[in-house]
């Protein structure tokens, strides 16, 4: 006879089953506000021989909903971290105290006032103060940006610690999930899995991850670039970072926990999530903005320096620089083998070529000295973006410049001139013979250096002088019209392009001279006391009237012999050149295309300085292309005999001609706009336009981020809804379940009393 | 769809937060009066706003420059006007002195009056601006432009400034010239002469200019600054068929006799005149004797010199009638030239003043345009923003109200 369960045991199993159901419902109600809790359901099966069987409690989870939610969590966390930072910057960058555009306007307004009253000291002082204020604002903003970058790095390290903690706790939860599984532990397992999933979603906020569910309920986690974080058997990897040669960047590696069995370098940008968004903020927002700021301040101040240097200040001296610059930092790669061999400087006058990018300098080849020829090196200079990627030119090719066979000198630095507005100097050999093998120790193939001129930016700048007199508002030369001039022609432009004074008496730079104590034009008749006339080197021109003889070559005037014909003459009135048929009387000295040479030291020095012709020096050393450094233009119809004499602008304190040129720099296009290294106006913008562009660039990025954040929020809400609608607890539902199970429990209890009644009935019948 | 309890709360809270955010934004715009509060509000407009602010600052500065320029030019005009008036009366007095009925004493009284005028003009020509700088000494404004040098032989009133003139920026691309320098204003190119001292040989006893106007015209037409040889004259006695004859050539050796055929008078010498030049030829010359002289380079003289010449003439006791008349006429022609120069300068000052005014108005227009555009870009439309505020307030109220109603619904309330 088959064994059948009796009514009592059926009732018993019913009571147990209803209690279990009530327990699950109670658990659901209790956990309605628990983060990451998924509602649970207990199901039973009917026993074949009657009664209800063992229970099975499980989470109600839609894996697709969970995956979707995790992805959206990552996106939302990344977007909101980026947005949070951007919003702060967005508010700060256009704030009045950071508005460098306004400061630039104020500086130029003050300059204009000084130009209106060139001999008054007060407006000049105001200009100096405004220039200082402009520098202070730029420095303030720059400091804020670089502090933000440091702050971001600290935050990144914090998040990395948090991620490592989460990774290790997921690994240990996995282990617990694997060993729990018995019937009595079903609910515990479900709760463990909830906790694990919560940790995974926390990790997903920090970084972009992929999750693979194993049949035993554990989850394997890997980074989006494929590197594993949580492995089977409770193993896991953690992230570590170390500082790199670039001060603003960090080197990140993935290592196995508890041992250094392997190290995998990880690109910071590839992490994703909040960590990735911090890196993006640092590189693409802070990095780009501070480089733009640096570029515009460096280019603008250099341009003003150039103009001030061709003027004359209120002391009657040739103008100097207004802003001085510290030398650039050269960052040695930490794996370099050589010593500090590289120096870098912004090239003066090349402000229109300063790029936004960083410079990476690699030593690509070293050929050792053979004892006769010096050591030579090959160098490659690459332009690098703020995020470390290669800057690309208009054709999409990386901007790389290669130099080969650079011979290392023993006497001084060897320089590479003006690569995108930078000049690089390679240290000299320590050994004068140039053949020393030690030199090889200094230069190593594979050594690399990083120069970040624009990132350093305003930090490098300070006012050269506080003296208001040093603003060079006057022109250093003046043109006087001859007393007998017809007055039918006037000078309308005087241009000074170069006032550089070369080393003592070596007047290869310009016709300006300071050797006699006070500045003036080179005057061979005015030899300073204590100087042997035979050693004075001076610019010479071959006498057109007497070929083979050489005369004083400093042009000091123009004498017209007809409306379209003139002589360029020196101080003694000797003709240096004659121009005939001149259609336009612009740049009279330039039109003459005079070949200036200079007598060099000793052997070629002229012996006779009394005004007669000098012996021809051999060979003929040319003066600089820019000699004499000035030119004049005339309008009208000059009559024969009209003379225009060029003199040093002695006592021209109220002259403002150079000041006007300084003031016009406000509109001058000076900041390099794009990657194209052309000097064309289309590729340049004014400093204030550059500032406006910098601000609107941050605005643009914030606006885009605002939109992305909104999208991410909506996406997140939708997937959260999806997950909640599957896994979330609904109290009303639980309430109805409660009643339902309670009734079933009462019914099961009724079965017992019924069984008792039946039993009593039988007993009664027998009695 | 199944709704979980949390989902309901989350959704409600999200909606309320979103409404609050919008409301806060509108409130911020209303309280600050600006809709462009941060670059992200409208990056393009922000860029434009920065450029416009810059333009406004520049334009205001151009206007300040302009005011400065106008003041300087008005000051110059006032000075020039005073000089003009003074020169007018000097001219009248000179004309008065030209009269034949004047006695030495009368002329000396006139001279006294003209000395006053000369001092007045001298002081006006050395005017200073509000800063205490000399107005007319070019860029060397600390130096007195005109000084009197009693020991100078030719020009006793000398200009010591330089040829510089300053420009003032009145718009992005236009600079206007500020005050002129003293050389431009007060120097005239007149006073041409014969270089008597350079006369070589002894054929000439006296060389003088008797008709300055004719001579000036000749000088202007024939003087060469570059070829000094062209300016030379040679007077020689030549034998023309047994008869000594005077020949005047310029340049020497040109073969063209500038004189009509004049027979040389050995006993008395001759007096010949040509182109306003009068030459007294020595007596007792013979064929082959000659003398050379040349045209002097033109001199720049200022109006003070002309006044001074007249004063000196009027102060001379018993002057030679011809010399007096000639001197007065020369001085009057110089004074007229000087006055012309000043009139031209005043006209140019006036035209610069009116240019300045035009640029001021332009700048004003530019400022208004920029301000209007800036306001359009960054100022909030209060009507629109206020109505938006009400709308958002209503939405938030509705969200609150509905939350309260729905949150009270629970099955637990019924069991």
Coordinates of C-alpha atoms in Angstrom, one line a residue, chain B residues 37-408:
Chain B
X37 CA 25.2 84.9 -16.4
X38 CA 27.9 82.4 -17.3
X39 CA 29.6 81.4 -20.6
X40 CA 27.6 78.2 -20.9
X41 CA 24.3 80.1 -21.0
X42 CA 25.2 81.0 -24.6
X43 CA 28.9 80.6 -25.6
X44 CA 28.5 82.5 -28.8
X45 CA 26.8 85.4 -27.2
X46 CA 29.4 85.4 -24.4
X47 CA 32.1 85.7 -27.0
X48 CA 30.3 88.6 -28.6
X49 CA 29.6 90.2 -25.2
X50 CA 33.3 90.2 -24.3
X51 CA 34.2 91.7 -27.7
X52 CA 31.5 94.4 -27.3
X53 CA 32.7 95.2 -23.8
X54 CA 36.2 95.6 -25.2
X55 CA 34.8 97.8 -28.0
X56 CA 32.9 100.0 -25.6
X57 CA 36.0 100.5 -23.5
X58 CA 38.1 101.4 -26.6
X59 CA 35.4 103.7 -27.9
X60 CA 35.2 105.6 -24.5
X61 CA 39.0 105.9 -24.6
X62 CA 38.8 107.3 -28.1
X63 CA 36.3 109.8 -26.9
X64 CA 38.6 110.8 -24.0
X65 CA 41.5 111.2 -26.4
X66 CA 39.2 113.2 -28.7
X67 CA 38.3 115.6 -25.8
X68 CA 42.0 116.1 -25.1
X69 CA 42.7 116.7 -28.8
X70 CA 39.8 119.2 -29.1
X71 CA 41.1 121.1 -26.1
X72 CA 44.6 121.3 -27.5
X73 CA 43.4 122.4 -30.9
X74 CA 41.0 125.0 -29.5
X75 CA 43.8 126.4 -27.4
X76 CA 46.0 126.5 -30.5
X77 CA 43.2 128.3 -32.4
X78 CA 42.8 130.8 -29.7
X79 CA 46.6 131.6 -29.7
X80 CA 46.6 131.8 -33.4
X81 CA 43.7 134.1 -33.4
X82 CA 45.4 136.5 -31.0
X83 CA 48.5 136.4 -33.1
X84 CA 46.4 137.2 -36.2
X85 CA 44.8 140.2 -34.5
X86 CA 48.2 141.4 -33.3
X87 CA 49.7 141.0 -36.7
X88 CA 46.8 142.9 -38.3
X89 CA 47.5 145.9 -36.1
X90 CA 51.3 145.5 -36.8
X91 CA 50.5 145.6 -40.5
X92 CA 48.4 148.7 -40.1
X93 CA 51.2 150.4 -38.1
X94 CA 53.8 149.5 -40.7
X95 CA 51.6 150.9 -43.4
X96 CA 51.2 154.0 -41.4
X97 CA 55.0 154.4 -41.1
X98 CA 55.4 154.1 -44.8
X99 CA 53.8 157.5 -45.3
X100 CA 56.2 160.2 -46.5
X101 CA 54.9 162.8 -44.0
X102 CA 56.1 160.8 -41.0
X103 CA 58.9 162.3 -39.0
X104 CA 61.5 160.3 -37.1
X105 CA 59.7 160.9 -33.9
X106 CA 56.4 159.7 -35.4
X107 CA 58.1 156.6 -36.5
X108 CA 59.7 156.1 -33.2
X109 CA 56.3 156.2 -31.5
X110 CA 55.1 153.7 -34.0
X111 CA 58.2 151.6 -33.3
X112 CA 57.3 151.7 -29.6
X113 CA 53.8 150.5 -30.3
X114 CA 55.2 147.7 -32.6
X115 CA 57.6 146.6 -29.9
X116 CA 54.7 146.0 -27.6
X117 CA 53.1 143.9 -30.4
X118 CA 56.3 142.0 -31.0
X119 CA 56.6 141.2 -27.3
X120 CA 52.9 140.1 -27.3
X121 CA 53.4 137.9 -30.3
X122 CA 56.7 136.5 -28.9
X123 CA 54.9 135.5 -25.7
X124 CA 52.0 134.0 -27.6
X125 CA 54.4 132.0 -29.7
X126 CA 55.9 130.6 -26.5
X127 CA 52.4 129.7 -25.1
X128 CA 52.2 126.8 -22.7
X129 CA 49.4 124.3 -22.4
X130 CA 47.5 123.4 -19.2
X131 CA 50.2 121.1 -18.1
X132 CA 52.8 123.8 -18.3
X133 CA 54.4 122.4 -21.4
X134 CA 55.3 124.6 -24.4
X135 CA 52.8 124.1 -27.1
X136 CA 54.8 124.9 -30.1
X137 CA 58.2 123.3 -29.6
X138 CA 57.4 120.0 -31.3
X139 CA 58.2 117.1 -29.1
X140 CA 60.7 118.9 -27.0
X141 CA 58.0 120.5 -24.9
X142 CA 60.2 121.4 -22.0
X143 CA 62.2 123.8 -24.2
X144 CA 61.0 127.3 -25.0
X145 CA 60.3 127.2 -28.7
X146 CA 61.4 130.8 -29.6
X147 CA 64.3 132.6 -28.0
X148 CA 65.8 136.0 -28.7
X149 CA 69.5 136.1 -29.3
X150 CA 70.7 139.7 -29.4
X151 CA 74.2 138.8 -30.7
X152 CA 72.9 136.8 -33.7
X153 CA 73.6 138.4 -37.0
X154 CA 70.9 136.9 -39.3
X155 CA 68.0 135.6 -37.3
X156 CA 67.8 136.9 -33.8
X157 CA 64.5 135.1 -33.1
X158 CA 65.4 131.5 -33.3
X159 CA 63.3 128.3 -33.2
X160 CA 64.7 125.8 -30.8
X161 CA 62.1 123.1 -30.9
X162 CA 62.0 120.3 -33.3
X163 CA 60.0 119.3 -36.4
X164 CA 57.9 116.7 -34.6
X165 CA 54.1 116.8 -34.4
X166 CA 52.0 114.5 -32.2
X167 CA 49.1 112.5 -33.3
X168 CA 46.2 111.5 -31.2
X169 CA 44.1 108.4 -31.8
X170 CA 40.5 109.2 -32.3
X171 CA 39.3 105.9 -33.8
X172 CA 40.6 102.4 -34.3
X173 CA 42.4 103.4 -37.5
X174 CA 42.5 107.2 -37.5
X175 CA 45.1 109.4 -35.8
X176 CA 44.6 113.2 -36.0
X177 CA 47.4 115.6 -35.7
X178 CA 47.4 117.6 -32.5
X179 CA 49.0 121.0 -32.2
X180 CA 51.5 122.1 -34.9
X181 CA 55.1 123.0 -34.2
X182 CA 56.4 126.5 -34.2
X183 CA 58.4 126.0 -37.3
X184 CA 55.3 125.1 -39.3
X185 CA 53.3 127.8 -37.8
X186 CA 55.5 130.9 -37.8
X187 CA 58.3 130.4 -40.2
X188 CA 58.1 131.6 -43.7
X189 CA 60.5 131.0 -46.5
X190 CA 61.4 134.5 -47.7
X191 CA 64.4 136.7 -47.3
X192 CA 66.4 135.6 -50.3
X193 CA 69.5 137.6 -50.9
X194 CA 72.6 137.8 -53.0
X195 CA 75.8 136.4 -51.5
X196 CA 77.8 139.6 -51.6
X197 CA 80.5 138.3 -49.4
X198 CA 81.2 135.6 -51.9
X199 CA 81.8 138.1 -54.7
X200 CA 85.2 137.4 -56.1
X201 CA 87.2 139.9 -58.1
X202 CA 87.0 143.6 -57.7
X203 CA 84.9 144.6 -60.6
X204 CA 81.9 145.5 -58.4
X205 CA 81.8 148.3 -55.9
X206 CA 78.2 147.8 -54.7
X207 CA 75.7 145.0 -55.1
X208 CA 72.2 145.4 -53.7
X209 CA 68.7 144.3 -54.3
X210 CA 66.6 147.2 -55.2
X211 CA 63.4 145.4 -56.2
X212 CA 62.8 142.5 -53.8
X213 CA 59.6 141.3 -55.4
X214 CA 61.2 141.0 -58.8
X215 CA 64.2 139.4 -57.3
X216 CA 62.2 136.9 -55.3
X217 CA 60.4 135.8 -58.4
X218 CA 63.6 135.4 -60.2
X219 CA 65.2 133.6 -57.3
X220 CA 62.2 131.2 -57.0
X221 CA 62.4 130.4 -60.7
X222 CA 66.2 130.0 -61.0
X223 CA 67.7 129.0 -57.7
X224 CA 69.1 125.4 -57.7
X225 CA 69.8 123.8 -54.4
X226 CA 71.7 120.9 -55.8
X227 CA 73.9 122.6 -58.4
X228 CA 75.6 125.6 -56.8
X229 CA 77.2 126.4 -60.1
X230 CA 73.8 127.3 -61.6
X231 CA 73.4 130.0 -59.0
X232 CA 76.6 131.9 -59.9
X233 CA 76.8 135.2 -61.8
X234 CA 79.8 136.5 -63.5
X235 CA 80.2 140.2 -64.5
X236 CA 83.0 140.8 -66.9
X237 CA 84.4 143.5 -69.1
X238 CA 85.0 142.1 -72.6
X239 CA 86.5 143.6 -75.7
X240 CA 83.8 143.8 -78.3
X241 CA 85.4 145.0 -81.6
X242 CA 87.7 147.5 -79.8
X243 CA 85.0 148.7 -77.4
X244 CA 84.8 147.6 -73.8
X245 CA 81.4 146.1 -73.0
X246 CA 79.8 144.8 -69.8
X247 CA 78.6 141.2 -69.9
X248 CA 76.6 139.5 -67.1
X249 CA 76.3 135.7 -67.4
X250 CA 74.5 133.1 -65.2
X251 CA 75.9 130.6 -65.0
X252 CA 79.3 131.9 -66.0
X253 CA 80.3 130.9 -69.5
X254 CA 76.7 130.4 -70.6
X255 CA 77.3 132.8 -73.4
X256 CA 74.1 134.7 -72.8
X257 CA 74.5 138.3 -71.8
X258 CA 71.8 139.2 -69.3
X259 CA 72.4 142.9 -69.8
X260 CA 71.5 144.9 -72.8
X261 CA 74.6 146.0 -74.8
X262 CA 76.2 148.3 -72.3
X263 CA 79.4 150.2 -73.1
X264 CA 81.7 150.3 -70.2
X265 CA 82.4 153.7 -68.8
X266 CA 86.0 153.6 -67.7
X267 CA 86.0 157.0 -65.8
X268 CA 82.8 156.7 -63.8
X269 CA 82.0 153.1 -63.8
X270 CA 78.4 152.0 -64.6
X271 CA 75.2 151.3 -62.6
X272 CA 73.3 148.4 -64.2
X273 CA 70.3 146.6 -62.9
X274 CA 68.8 143.3 -63.8
X275 CA 66.0 141.2 -62.1
X276 CA 65.8 143.6 -59.2
X277 CA 69.6 143.5 -58.6
X278 CA 71.4 146.7 -58.9
X279 CA 75.2 146.5 -59.6
X280 CA 77.6 149.4 -59.3
X281 CA 80.6 148.6 -61.5
X282 CA 84.0 149.9 -60.5
X283 CA 85.8 152.5 -62.6
X284 CA 89.0 151.9 -64.5
X285 CA 88.6 148.3 -65.4
X286 CA 89.9 146.8 -68.6
X287 CA 88.8 143.9 -70.7
X288 CA 89.3 140.6 -68.9
X289 CA 88.4 141.9 -65.5
X290 CA 85.6 140.1 -63.8
X291 CA 83.7 139.4 -60.6
X292 CA 81.5 136.6 -59.6
X293 CA 78.6 136.4 -57.1
X294 CA 75.9 134.0 -56.4
X295 CA 72.3 133.5 -55.2
X296 CA 71.9 132.7 -51.5
X297 CA 70.0 129.8 -50.3
X298 CA 66.5 130.8 -49.2
X299 CA 66.2 131.4 -45.5
X300 CA 63.4 130.6 -43.2
X301 CA 62.5 133.6 -41.1
X302 CA 59.7 133.9 -38.6
X303 CA 57.2 136.7 -38.2
X304 CA 59.1 138.1 -35.2
X305 CA 62.0 138.9 -37.6
X306 CA 59.8 140.9 -39.9
X307 CA 58.4 142.9 -36.9
X308 CA 61.9 143.4 -35.6
X309 CA 63.1 144.6 -39.0
X310 CA 60.3 147.2 -39.1
X311 CA 61.1 148.3 -35.5
X312 CA 64.7 148.7 -36.4
X313 CA 63.9 150.7 -39.5
X314 CA 61.5 153.0 -37.6
X315 CA 64.1 153.5 -34.9
X316 CA 66.7 154.6 -37.4
X317 CA 67.4 158.4 -37.4
X318 CA 67.3 160.1 -40.7
X319 CA 66.8 157.0 -42.8
X320 CA 67.5 156.9 -46.5
X321 CA 64.2 157.3 -48.2
X322 CA 64.6 154.4 -50.6
X323 CA 66.1 152.1 -48.0
X324 CA 63.2 152.8 -45.7
X325 CA 60.5 152.3 -48.3
X326 CA 62.2 149.2 -49.6
X327 CA 62.6 147.8 -46.1
X328 CA 59.0 148.5 -45.3
X329 CA 57.8 146.9 -48.4
X330 CA 59.9 143.8 -47.8
X331 CA 58.7 143.5 -44.3
X332 CA 55.1 144.0 -45.4
X333 CA 55.4 141.2 -48.0
X334 CA 56.9 139.0 -45.3
X335 CA 54.2 139.8 -42.8
X336 CA 51.6 139.0 -45.4
X337 CA 53.2 135.7 -46.0
X338 CA 53.3 135.1 -42.3
X339 CA 49.7 135.9 -41.9
X340 CA 48.8 133.7 -44.8
X341 CA 50.7 130.9 -43.0
X342 CA 48.7 131.5 -39.8
X343 CA 45.4 131.6 -41.7
X344 CA 46.2 128.3 -43.4
X345 CA 47.2 126.9 -40.0
X346 CA 43.9 128.1 -38.5
X347 CA 42.0 126.6 -41.4
X348 CA 43.8 123.3 -40.9
X349 CA 43.2 123.5 -37.1
X350 CA 39.5 124.2 -37.8
X351 CA 39.2 121.3 -40.2
X352 CA 40.9 119.0 -37.6
X353 CA 38.5 120.3 -35.0
X354 CA 35.6 119.4 -37.2
X355 CA 37.1 116.0 -38.0
X356 CA 37.5 115.5 -34.3
X357 CA 33.9 116.4 -33.7
X358 CA 32.9 114.0 -36.4
X359 CA 34.9 111.2 -34.9
X360 CA 33.5 112.0 -31.5
X361 CA 30.0 111.6 -33.0
X362 CA 31.0 108.5 -34.8
X363 CA 32.3 107.1 -31.5
X364 CA 29.1 108.1 -29.8
X365 CA 27.0 106.3 -32.4
X366 CA 29.3 103.3 -32.2
X367 CA 28.9 103.3 -28.4
X368 CA 25.2 103.3 -28.6
X369 CA 25.1 100.6 -31.2
X370 CA 27.4 98.4 -29.1
X371 CA 25.5 99.1 -25.9
X372 CA 22.2 98.2 -27.6
X373 CA 23.7 95.0 -29.0
X374 CA 25.2 94.2 -25.6
X375 CA 21.9 94.8 -23.9
X376 CA 20.1 92.6 -26.4
X377 CA 22.6 89.9 -25.7
X378 CA 22.9 89.9 -22.0
X379 CA 20.0 91.7 -20.5
X380 CA 16.9 89.8 -19.5
X381 CA 13.5 90.5 -21.0
X382 CA 11.7 91.1 -17.7
X383 CA 8.2 90.6 -19.1
X384 CA 9.1 87.2 -20.6
X385 CA 11.1 86.2 -17.5
X386 CA 8.3 87.2 -15.1
X387 CA 5.7 85.3 -16.9
X388 CA 8.0 82.3 -17.1
X389 CA 8.5 82.6 -13.4
X390 CA 4.8 82.4 -12.8
X391 CA 4.5 79.5 -15.1
X392 CA 7.3 77.6 -13.4
X393 CA 5.8 78.4 -10.0
X394 CA 2.5 76.9 -11.0
X395 CA 4.2 73.8 -12.3
X396 CA 6.1 73.4 -9.0
X397 CA 2.9 74.0 -7.0
X398 CA 1.1 71.3 -9.0
X399 CA 4.0 68.9 -8.4
X400 CA 3.8 69.5 -4.6
X401 CA 0.1 69.2 -4.5
X402 CA 0.0 66.0 -6.5
X403 CA 2.8 64.5 -4.4
X404 CA 0.9 65.1 -1.2
X405 CA -2.3 63.5 -2.6
X406 CA -0.7 60.4 -4.0
X407 CA 1.7 59.8 -1.2
X408 CA -1.2 59.4 1.2

